[in-house]
PDB file of C-alpha atoms in Angstrom:
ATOM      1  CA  UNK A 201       1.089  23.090   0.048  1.00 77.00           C
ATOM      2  CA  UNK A 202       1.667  19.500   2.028  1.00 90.00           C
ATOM      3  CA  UNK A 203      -0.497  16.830   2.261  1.00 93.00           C
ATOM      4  CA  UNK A 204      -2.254  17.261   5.180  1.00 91.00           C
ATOM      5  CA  UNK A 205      -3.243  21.044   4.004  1.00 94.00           C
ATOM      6  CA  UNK A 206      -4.592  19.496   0.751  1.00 96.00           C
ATOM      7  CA  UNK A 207      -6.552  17.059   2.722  1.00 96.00           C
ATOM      8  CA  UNK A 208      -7.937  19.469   4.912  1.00 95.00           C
ATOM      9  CA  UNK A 209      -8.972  21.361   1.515  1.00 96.00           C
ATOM     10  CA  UNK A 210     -11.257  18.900   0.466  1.00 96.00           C
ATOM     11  CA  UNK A 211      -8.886  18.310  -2.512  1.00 97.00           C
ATOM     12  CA  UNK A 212      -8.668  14.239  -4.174  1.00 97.00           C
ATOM     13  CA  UNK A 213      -5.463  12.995  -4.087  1.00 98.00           C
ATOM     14  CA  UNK A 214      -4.134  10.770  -6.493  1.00 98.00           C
ATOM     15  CA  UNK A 215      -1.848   7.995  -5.439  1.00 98.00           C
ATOM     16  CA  UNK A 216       0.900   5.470  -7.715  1.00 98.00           C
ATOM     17  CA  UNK A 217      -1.019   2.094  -8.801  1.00 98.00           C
ATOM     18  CA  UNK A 218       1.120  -1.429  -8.449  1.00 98.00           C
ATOM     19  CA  UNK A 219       4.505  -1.373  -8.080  1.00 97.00           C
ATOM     20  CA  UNK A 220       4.952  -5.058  -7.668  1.00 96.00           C
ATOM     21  CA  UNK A 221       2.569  -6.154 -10.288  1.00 96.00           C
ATOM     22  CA  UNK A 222       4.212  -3.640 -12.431  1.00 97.00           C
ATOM     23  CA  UNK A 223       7.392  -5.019 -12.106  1.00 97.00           C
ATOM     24  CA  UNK A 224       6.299  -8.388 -12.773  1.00 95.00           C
ATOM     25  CA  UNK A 225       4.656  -7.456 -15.863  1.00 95.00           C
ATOM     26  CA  UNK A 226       7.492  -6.239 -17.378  1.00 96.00           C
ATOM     27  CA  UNK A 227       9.346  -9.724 -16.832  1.00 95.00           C
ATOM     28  CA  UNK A 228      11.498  -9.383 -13.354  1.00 96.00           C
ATOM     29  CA  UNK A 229      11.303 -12.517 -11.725  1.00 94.00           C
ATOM     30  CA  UNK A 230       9.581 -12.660  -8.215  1.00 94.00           C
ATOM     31  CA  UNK A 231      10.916 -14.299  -5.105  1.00 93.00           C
ATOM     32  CA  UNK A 232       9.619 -17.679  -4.044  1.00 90.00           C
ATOM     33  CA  UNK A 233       8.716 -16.668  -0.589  1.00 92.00           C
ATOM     34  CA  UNK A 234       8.700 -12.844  -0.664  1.00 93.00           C
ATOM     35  CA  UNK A 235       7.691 -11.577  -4.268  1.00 94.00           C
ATOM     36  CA  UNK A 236       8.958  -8.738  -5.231  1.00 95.00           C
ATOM     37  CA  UNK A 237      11.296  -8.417  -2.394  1.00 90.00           C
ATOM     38  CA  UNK A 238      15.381  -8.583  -4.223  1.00 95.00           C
ATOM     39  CA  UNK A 239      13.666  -6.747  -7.310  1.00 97.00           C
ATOM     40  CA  UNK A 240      14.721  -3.416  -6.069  1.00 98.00           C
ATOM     41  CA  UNK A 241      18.482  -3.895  -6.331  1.00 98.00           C
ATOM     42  CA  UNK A 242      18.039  -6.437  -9.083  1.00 97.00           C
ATOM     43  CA  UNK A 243      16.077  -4.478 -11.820  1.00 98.00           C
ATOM     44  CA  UNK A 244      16.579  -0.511 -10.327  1.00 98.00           C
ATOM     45  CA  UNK A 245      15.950   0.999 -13.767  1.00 98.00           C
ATOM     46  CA  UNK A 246      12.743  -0.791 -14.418  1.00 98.00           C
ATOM     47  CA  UNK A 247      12.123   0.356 -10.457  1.00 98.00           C
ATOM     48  CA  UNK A 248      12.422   3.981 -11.853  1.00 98.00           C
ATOM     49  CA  UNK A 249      10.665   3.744 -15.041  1.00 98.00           C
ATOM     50  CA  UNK A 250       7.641   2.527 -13.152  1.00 98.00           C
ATOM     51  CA  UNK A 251       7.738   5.414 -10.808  1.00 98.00           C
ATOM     52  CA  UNK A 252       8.641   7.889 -13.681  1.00 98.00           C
ATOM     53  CA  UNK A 253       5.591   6.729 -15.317  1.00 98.00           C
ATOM     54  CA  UNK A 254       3.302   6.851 -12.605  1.00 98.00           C
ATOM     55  CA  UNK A 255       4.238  10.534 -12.344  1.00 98.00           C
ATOM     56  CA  UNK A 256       3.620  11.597 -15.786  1.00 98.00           C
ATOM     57  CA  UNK A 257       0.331   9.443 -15.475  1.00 98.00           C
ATOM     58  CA  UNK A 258      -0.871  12.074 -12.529  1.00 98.00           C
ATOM     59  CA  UNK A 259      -0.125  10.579  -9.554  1.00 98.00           C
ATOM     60  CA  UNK A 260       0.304  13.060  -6.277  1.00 98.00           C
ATOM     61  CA  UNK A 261       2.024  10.237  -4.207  1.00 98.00           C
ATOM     62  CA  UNK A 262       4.702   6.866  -5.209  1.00 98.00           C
ATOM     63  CA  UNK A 263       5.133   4.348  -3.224  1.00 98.00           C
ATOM     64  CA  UNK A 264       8.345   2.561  -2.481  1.00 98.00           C
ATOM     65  CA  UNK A 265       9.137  -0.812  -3.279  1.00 98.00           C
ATOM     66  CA  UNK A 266       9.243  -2.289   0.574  1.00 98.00           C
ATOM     67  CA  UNK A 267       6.021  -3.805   0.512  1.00 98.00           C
ATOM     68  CA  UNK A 268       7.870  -6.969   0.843  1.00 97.00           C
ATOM     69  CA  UNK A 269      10.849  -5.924   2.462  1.00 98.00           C
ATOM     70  CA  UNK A 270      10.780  -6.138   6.521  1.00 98.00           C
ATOM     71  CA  UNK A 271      14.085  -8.364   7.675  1.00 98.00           C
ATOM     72  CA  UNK A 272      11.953 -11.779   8.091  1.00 97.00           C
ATOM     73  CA  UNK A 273      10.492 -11.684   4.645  1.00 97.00           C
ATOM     74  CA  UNK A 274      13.742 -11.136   3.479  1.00 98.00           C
ATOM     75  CA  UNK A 275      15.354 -13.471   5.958  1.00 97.00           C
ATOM     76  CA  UNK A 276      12.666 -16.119   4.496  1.00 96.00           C
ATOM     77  CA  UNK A 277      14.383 -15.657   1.218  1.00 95.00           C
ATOM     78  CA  UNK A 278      18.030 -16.167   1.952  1.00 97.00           C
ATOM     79  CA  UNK A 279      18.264 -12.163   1.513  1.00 97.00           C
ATOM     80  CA  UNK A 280      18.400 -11.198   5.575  1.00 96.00           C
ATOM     81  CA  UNK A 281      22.143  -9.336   4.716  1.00 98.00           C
ATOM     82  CA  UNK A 282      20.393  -7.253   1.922  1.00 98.00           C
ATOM     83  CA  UNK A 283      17.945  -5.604   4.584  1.00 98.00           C
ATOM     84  CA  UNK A 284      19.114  -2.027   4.699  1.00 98.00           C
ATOM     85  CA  UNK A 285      20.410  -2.120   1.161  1.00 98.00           C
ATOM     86  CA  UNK A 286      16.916  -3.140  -0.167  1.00 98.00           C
ATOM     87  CA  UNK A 287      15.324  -0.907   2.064  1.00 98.00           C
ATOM     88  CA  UNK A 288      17.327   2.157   1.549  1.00 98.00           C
ATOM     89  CA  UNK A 289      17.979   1.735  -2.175  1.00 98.00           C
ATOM     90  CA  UNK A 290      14.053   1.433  -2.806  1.00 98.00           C
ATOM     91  CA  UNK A 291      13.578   5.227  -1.080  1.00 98.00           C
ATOM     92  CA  UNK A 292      16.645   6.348  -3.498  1.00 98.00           C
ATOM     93  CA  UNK A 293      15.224   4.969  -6.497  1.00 98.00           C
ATOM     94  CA  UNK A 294      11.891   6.652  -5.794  1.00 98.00           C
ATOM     95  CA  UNK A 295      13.737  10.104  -5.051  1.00 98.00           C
ATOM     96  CA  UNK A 296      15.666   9.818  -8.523  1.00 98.00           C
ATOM     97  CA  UNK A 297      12.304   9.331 -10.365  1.00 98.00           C
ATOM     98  CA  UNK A 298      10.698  12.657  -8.503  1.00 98.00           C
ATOM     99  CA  UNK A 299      13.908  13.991  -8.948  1.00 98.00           C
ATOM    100  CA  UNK A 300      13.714  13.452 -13.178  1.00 98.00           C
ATOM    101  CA  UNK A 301      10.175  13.864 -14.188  1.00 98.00           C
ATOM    102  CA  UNK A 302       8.638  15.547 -11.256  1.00 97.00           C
ATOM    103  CA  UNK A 303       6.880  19.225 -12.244  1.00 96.00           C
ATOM    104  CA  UNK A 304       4.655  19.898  -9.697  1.00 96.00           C
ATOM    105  CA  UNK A 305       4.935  18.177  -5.472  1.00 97.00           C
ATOM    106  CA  UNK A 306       4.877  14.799  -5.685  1.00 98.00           C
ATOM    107  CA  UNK A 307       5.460  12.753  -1.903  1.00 98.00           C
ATOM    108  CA  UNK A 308       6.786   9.737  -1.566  1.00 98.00           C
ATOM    109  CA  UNK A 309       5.000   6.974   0.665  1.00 98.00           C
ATOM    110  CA  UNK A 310       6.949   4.264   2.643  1.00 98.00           C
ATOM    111  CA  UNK A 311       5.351   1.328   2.796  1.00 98.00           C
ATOM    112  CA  UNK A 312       5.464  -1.285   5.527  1.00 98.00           C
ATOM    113  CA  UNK A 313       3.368  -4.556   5.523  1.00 98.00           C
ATOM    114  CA  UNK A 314       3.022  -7.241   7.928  1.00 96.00           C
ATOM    115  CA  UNK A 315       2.475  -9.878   5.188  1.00 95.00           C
ATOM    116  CA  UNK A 316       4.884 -12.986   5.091  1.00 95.00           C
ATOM    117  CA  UNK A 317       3.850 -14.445   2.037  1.00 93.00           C
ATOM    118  CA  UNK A 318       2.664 -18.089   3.686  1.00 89.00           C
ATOM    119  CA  UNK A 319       5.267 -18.111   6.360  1.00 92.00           C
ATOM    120  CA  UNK A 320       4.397 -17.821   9.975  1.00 92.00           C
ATOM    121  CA  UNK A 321       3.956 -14.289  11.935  1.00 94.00           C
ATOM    122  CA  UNK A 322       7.548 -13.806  13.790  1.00 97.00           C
ATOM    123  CA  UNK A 323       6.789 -13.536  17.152  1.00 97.00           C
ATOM    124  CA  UNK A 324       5.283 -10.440  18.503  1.00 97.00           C
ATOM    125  CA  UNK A 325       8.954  -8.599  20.093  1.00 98.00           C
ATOM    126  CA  UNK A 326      10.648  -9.574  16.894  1.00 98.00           C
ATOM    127  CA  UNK A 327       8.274  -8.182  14.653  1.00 98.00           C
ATOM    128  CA  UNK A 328       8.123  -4.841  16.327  1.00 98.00           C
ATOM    129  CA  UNK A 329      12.083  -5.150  16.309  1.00 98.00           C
ATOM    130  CA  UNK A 330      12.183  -5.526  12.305  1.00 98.00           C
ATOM    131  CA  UNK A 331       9.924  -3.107  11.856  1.00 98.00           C
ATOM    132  CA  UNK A 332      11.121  -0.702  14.129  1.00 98.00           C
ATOM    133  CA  UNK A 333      14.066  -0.967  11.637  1.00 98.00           C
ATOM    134  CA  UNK A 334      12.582  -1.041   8.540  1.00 98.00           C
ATOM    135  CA  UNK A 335      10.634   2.212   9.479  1.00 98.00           C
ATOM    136  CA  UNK A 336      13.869   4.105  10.414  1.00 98.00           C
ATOM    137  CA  UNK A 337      15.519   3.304   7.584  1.00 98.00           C
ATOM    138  CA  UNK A 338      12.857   4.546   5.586  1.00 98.00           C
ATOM    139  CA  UNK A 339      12.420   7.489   7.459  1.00 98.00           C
ATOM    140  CA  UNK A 340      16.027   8.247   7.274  1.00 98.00           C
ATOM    141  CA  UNK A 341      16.364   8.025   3.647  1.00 98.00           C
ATOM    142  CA  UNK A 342      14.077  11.031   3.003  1.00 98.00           C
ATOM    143  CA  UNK A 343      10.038   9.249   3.014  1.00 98.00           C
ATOM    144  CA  UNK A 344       7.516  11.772   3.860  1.00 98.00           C
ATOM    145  CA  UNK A 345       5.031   9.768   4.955  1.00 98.00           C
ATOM    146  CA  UNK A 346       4.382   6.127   5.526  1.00 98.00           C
ATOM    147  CA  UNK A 347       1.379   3.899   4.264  1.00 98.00           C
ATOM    148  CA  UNK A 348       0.834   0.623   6.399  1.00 98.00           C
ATOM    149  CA  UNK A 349      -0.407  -1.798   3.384  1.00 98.00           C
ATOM    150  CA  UNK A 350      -3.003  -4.766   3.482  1.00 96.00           C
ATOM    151  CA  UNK A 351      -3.678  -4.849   7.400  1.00 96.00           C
ATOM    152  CA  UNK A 352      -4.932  -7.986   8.117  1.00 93.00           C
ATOM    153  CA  UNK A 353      -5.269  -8.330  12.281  1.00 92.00           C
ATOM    154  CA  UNK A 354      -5.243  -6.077  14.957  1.00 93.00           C
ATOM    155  CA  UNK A 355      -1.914  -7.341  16.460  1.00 94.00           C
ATOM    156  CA  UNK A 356       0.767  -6.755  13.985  1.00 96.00           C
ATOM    157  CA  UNK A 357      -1.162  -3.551  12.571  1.00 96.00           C
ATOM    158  CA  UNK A 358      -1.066  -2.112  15.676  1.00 97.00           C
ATOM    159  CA  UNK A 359       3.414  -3.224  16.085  1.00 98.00           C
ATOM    160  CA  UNK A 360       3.272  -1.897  12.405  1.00 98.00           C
ATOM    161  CA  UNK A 361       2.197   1.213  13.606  1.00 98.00           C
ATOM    162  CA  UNK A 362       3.878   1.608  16.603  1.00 98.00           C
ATOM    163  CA  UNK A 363       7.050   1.268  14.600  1.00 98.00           C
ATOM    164  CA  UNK A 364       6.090   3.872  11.957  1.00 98.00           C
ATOM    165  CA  UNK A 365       4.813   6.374  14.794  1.00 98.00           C
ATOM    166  CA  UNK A 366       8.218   6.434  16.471  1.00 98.00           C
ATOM    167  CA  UNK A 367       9.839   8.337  13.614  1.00 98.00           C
ATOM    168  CA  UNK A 368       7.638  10.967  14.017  1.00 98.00           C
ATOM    169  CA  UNK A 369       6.265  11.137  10.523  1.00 98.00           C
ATOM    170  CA  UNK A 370       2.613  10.846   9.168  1.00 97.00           C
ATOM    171  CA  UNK A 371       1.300   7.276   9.040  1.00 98.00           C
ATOM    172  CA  UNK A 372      -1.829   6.310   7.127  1.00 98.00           C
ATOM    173  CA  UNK A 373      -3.350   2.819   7.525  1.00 98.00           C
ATOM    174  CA  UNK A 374      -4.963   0.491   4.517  1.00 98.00           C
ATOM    175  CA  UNK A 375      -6.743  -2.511   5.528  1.00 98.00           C
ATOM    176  CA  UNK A 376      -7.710  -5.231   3.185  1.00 97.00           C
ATOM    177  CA  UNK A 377     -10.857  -6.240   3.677  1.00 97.00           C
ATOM    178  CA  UNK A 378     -13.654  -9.279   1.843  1.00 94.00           C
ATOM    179  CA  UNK A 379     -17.433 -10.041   2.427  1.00 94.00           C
ATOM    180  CA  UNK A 380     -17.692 -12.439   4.621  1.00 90.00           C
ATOM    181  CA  UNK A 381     -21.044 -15.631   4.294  1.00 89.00           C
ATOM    182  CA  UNK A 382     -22.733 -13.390   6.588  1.00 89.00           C
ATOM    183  CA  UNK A 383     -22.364  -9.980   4.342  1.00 93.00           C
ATOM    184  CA  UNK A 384     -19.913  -8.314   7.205  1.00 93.00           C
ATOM    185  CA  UNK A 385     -17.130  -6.664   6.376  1.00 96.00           C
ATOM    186  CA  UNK A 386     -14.010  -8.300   7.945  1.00 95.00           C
ATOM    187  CA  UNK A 387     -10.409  -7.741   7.307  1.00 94.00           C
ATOM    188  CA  UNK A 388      -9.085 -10.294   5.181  1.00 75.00           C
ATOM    189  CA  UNK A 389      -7.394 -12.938   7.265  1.00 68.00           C
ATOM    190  CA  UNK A 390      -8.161 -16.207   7.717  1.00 59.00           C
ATOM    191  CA  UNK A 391      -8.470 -17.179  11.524  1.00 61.00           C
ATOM    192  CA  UNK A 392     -11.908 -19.189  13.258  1.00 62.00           C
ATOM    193  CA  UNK A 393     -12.804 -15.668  14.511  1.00 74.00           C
ATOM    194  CA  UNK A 394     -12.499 -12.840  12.160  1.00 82.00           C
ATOM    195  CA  UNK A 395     -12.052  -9.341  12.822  1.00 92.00           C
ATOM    196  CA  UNK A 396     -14.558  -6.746  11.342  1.00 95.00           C
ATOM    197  CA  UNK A 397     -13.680  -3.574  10.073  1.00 97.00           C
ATOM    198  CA  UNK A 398     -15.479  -1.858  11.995  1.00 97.00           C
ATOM    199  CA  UNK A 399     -13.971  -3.728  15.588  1.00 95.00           C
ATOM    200  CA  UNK A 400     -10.702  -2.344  14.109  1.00 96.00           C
ATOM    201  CA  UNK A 401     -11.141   0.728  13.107  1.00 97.00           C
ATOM    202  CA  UNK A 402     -12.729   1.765  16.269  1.00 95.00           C
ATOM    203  CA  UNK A 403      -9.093   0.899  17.725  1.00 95.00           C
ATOM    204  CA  UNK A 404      -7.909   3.942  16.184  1.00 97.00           C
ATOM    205  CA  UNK A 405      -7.530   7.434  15.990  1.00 96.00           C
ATOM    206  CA  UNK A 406      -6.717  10.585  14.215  1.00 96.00           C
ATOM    207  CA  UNK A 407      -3.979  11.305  16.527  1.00 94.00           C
ATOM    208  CA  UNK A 408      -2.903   7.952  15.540  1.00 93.00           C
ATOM    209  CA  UNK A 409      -3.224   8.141  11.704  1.00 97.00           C
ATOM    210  CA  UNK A 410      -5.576  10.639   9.832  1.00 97.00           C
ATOM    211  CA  UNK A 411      -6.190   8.329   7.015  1.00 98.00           C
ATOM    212  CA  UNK A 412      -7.900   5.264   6.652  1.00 98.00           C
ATOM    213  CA  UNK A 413      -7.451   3.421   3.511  1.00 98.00           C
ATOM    214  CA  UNK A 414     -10.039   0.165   2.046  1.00 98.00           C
ATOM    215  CA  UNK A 415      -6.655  -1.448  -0.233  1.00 98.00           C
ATOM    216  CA  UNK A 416      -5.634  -4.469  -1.835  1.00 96.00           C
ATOM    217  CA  UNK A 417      -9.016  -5.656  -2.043  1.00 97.00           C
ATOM    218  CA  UNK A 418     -11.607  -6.778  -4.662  1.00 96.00           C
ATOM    219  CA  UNK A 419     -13.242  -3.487  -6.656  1.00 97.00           C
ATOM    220  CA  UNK A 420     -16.597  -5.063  -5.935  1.00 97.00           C
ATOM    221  CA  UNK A 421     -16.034  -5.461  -2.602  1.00 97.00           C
ATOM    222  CA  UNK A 422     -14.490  -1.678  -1.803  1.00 98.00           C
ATOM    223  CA  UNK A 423     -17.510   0.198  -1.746  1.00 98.00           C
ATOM    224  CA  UNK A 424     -19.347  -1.742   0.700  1.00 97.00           C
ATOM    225  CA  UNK A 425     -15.968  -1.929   3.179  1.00 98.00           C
ATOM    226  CA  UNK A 426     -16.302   2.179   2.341  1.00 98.00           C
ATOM    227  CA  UNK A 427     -19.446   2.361   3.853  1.00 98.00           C
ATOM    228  CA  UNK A 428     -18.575   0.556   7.241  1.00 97.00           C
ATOM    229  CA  UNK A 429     -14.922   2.818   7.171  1.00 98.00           C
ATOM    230  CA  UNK A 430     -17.205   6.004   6.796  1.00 98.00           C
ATOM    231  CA  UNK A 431     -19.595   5.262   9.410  1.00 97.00           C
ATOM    232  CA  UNK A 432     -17.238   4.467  11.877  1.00 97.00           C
ATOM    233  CA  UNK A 433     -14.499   6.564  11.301  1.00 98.00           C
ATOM    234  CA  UNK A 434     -14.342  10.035  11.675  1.00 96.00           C
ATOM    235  CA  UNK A 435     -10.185  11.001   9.663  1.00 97.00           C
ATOM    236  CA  UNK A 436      -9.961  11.217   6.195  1.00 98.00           C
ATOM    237  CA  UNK A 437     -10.342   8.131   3.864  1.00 98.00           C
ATOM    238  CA  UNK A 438      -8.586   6.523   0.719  1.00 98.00           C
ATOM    239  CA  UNK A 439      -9.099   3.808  -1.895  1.00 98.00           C
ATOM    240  CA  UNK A 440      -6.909   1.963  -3.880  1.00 98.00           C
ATOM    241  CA  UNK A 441      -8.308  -1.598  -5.296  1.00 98.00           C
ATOM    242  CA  UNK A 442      -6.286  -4.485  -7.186  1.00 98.00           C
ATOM    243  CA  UNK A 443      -7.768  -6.524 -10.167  1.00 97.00           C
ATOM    244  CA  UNK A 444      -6.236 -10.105 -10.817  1.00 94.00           C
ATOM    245  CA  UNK A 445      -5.339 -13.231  -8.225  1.00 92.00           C
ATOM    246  CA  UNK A 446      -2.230 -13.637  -6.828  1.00 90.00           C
ATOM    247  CA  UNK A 447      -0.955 -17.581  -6.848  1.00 89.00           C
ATOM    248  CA  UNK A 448       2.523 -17.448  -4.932  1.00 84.00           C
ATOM    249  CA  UNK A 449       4.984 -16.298  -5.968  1.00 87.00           C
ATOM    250  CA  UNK A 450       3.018 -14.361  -9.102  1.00 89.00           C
ATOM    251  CA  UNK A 451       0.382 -12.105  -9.496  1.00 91.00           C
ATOM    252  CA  UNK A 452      -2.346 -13.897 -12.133  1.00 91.00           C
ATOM    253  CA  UNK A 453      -3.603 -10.741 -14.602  1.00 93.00           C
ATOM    254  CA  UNK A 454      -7.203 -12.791 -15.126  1.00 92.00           C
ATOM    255  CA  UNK A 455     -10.194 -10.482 -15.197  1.00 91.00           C
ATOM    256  CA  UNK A 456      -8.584  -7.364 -15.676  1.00 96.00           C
ATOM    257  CA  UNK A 457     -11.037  -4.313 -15.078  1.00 98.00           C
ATOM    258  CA  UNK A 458     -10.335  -1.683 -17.559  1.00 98.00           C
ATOM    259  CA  UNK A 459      -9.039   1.884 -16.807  1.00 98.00           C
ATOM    260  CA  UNK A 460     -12.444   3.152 -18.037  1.00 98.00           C
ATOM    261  CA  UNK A 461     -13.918   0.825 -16.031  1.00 98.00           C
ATOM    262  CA  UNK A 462     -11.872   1.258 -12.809  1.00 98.00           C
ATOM    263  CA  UNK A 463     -12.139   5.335 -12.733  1.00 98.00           C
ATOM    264  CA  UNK A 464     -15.960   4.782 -12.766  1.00 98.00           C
ATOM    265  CA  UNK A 465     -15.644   3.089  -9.885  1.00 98.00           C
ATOM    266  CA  UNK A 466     -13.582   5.315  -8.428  1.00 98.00           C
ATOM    267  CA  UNK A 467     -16.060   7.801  -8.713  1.00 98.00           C
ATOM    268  CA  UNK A 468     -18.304   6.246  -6.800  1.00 98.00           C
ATOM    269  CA  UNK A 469     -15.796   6.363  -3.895  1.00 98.00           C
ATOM    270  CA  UNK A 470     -15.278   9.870  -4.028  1.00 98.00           C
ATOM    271  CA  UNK A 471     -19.369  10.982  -4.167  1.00 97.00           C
ATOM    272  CA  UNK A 472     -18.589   8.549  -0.518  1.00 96.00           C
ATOM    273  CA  UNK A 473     -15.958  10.727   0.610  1.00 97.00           C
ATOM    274  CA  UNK A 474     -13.052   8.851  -0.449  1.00 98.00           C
ATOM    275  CA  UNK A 475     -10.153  11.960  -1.436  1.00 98.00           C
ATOM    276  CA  UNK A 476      -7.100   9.628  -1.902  1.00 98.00           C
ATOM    277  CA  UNK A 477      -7.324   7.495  -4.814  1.00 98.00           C
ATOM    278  CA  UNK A 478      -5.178   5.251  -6.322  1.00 98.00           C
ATOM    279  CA  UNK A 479      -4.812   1.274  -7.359  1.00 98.00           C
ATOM    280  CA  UNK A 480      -2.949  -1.156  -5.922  1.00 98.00           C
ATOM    281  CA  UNK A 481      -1.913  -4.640  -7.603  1.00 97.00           C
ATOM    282  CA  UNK A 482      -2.612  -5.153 -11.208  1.00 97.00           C
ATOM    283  CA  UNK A 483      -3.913  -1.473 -11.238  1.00 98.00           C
ATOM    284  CA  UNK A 484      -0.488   0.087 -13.763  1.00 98.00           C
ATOM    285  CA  UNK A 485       0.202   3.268 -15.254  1.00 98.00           C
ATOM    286  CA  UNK A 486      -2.930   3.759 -17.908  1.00 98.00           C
ATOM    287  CA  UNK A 487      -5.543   3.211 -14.925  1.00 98.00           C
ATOM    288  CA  UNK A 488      -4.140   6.319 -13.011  1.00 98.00           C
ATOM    289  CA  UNK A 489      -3.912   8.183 -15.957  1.00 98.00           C
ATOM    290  CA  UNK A 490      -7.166   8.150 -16.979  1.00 98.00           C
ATOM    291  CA  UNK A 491      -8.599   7.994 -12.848  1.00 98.00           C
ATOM    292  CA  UNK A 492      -6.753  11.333 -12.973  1.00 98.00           C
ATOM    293  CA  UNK A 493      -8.405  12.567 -16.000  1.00 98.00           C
ATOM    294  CA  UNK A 494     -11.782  10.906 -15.062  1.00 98.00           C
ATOM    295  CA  UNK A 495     -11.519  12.911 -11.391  1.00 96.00           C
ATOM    296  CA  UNK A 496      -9.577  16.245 -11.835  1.00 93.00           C
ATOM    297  CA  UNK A 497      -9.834  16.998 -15.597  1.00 83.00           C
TER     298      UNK A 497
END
């Protein structure tokens, strides 16, 4: 049974939690001006451990470690010649782990961001050209799907999609979204006129991407964003929250919310609607296990 049967089931989903924060938590050293972006090729074993782990914790989907890898965040980092080794070594590395622990279908999400980390947005025709690449590379190293993480604007989400759309495989869009002073739910980016989630959302389709996720963004402030995604959007919706602050170059684990804690919450989404769950950074390996447990038993 594939994804999109599942989701037309009715069935939750459970997705991988941080990949990043995960490998920064276990001591790999994070790039000045891309994070996690060389730890692919420099720590591969802790790469597949983490995946491995978020497996035998329950989740459905993993997520490659290409967050941070489009050719300018790499280029920002003196690592523009490791593009398509980073890129395709992060799909093979998630393949292995399904490969070793994997009982039961477990897909593997490429994932494409249009963050640079404090470094200006590449202008628009280059940006679309590195992530035209990016997304082919993924695609041709065996991804079945593609998640576009921590949307931000309508400009580069809609080049981010463009690129993913070309290879012809599903493409699911998470936005990151805060509370603005006047209790409206924008996407989180910090320009004189902000862009609410709904003036986004309404800028796509399900022939575009069935899923919409609320990601990377404050627990507290994911159920409110939920409500605004639900009443404007009419595809299937996900969740996956982060707990901590990230202070370039390093994720800050302050304020953790327990796994207890988190798959309450999660509930909540789900009684919404939500039917892909998952965490995103600071969210590891216990959290899905016991959102799993928590949600399917």
């Amino acid at each position: 049974m594939n994804l999109q049967t599942r989701l037309a089931q009715g069935q939750c989903i459970i997705m991988d939690g941080g990949t990043g924060t995960e490998m920064e938590k276990r001591g790999v050293p994070m790039e000045e001006k891309g994070w996690s972006a060389s730890s692919t090729i420099t720590q591969p074993n802790t790469l597949r451990r983490i995946h491995e782990e978020y497996i035998h914790a329950g989740a459905d989907i993993i997520t490659t470690n290409t967050y941070s890898s489009s050719r300018h965040v790499l280029e920002a980092c003196d690592l523009a010649e490791k593009f398509v080794e980073i890129n395709s070594t992060a799909v093979r590395i998630a393949r292995e782990a399904r490969e070793n622990v994997a009982e039961r279908p477990v897909w593997i999400a490429g994932s494409i961001s249009t963050t640079t980390f404090g470094q200006p947005q590449p202008p628009p025709q280059v940006a679309q050209a590195n992530l035209n690449d990016q997304a082919e590379i993924l695609a041709e190293q065996g991804v079945d799907f593609f998640v576009l993480e921590m949307m931000r604007d309508i400009e580069y989400t809609t080049i981010a999609l463009n690129a993913a759309k070309r290879t012809g495989l599903p493409v699911w869009v998470g936005y990151s979204t805060t509370i603005n002073r006047k209790h409206q739910v924008q996407i989180d980016y910090v320009q004189e006129q902000p862009v609410l989630l709904e003036e986004a959302v309404k800028l796509l389709s399900v022939e575009d991407t069935p899923l919409i996720s609320i990601m990377h963004t404050l627990v507290e402030d994911t159920a409110p964003s939920l409500a605004i995604l639900k009443e404007h959007w009419s595809g299937y919706m996900g969740a996956y929250a982060h707990s901590g602050k990230f202070v370039m170059p390093n994720w800050h684990f302050i304020d953790m919310i327990s796994p207890e804690a988190y798959a309450a919450e999660a509930t909540k989404w789900v009684a919404e609607g939500v039917q892909v769950i998952g965490g995103c950074c600071g969210i590891g390996p216990e959290h899905i296990r016991v959102l799993k447990e928590t949600l399917l038993g």
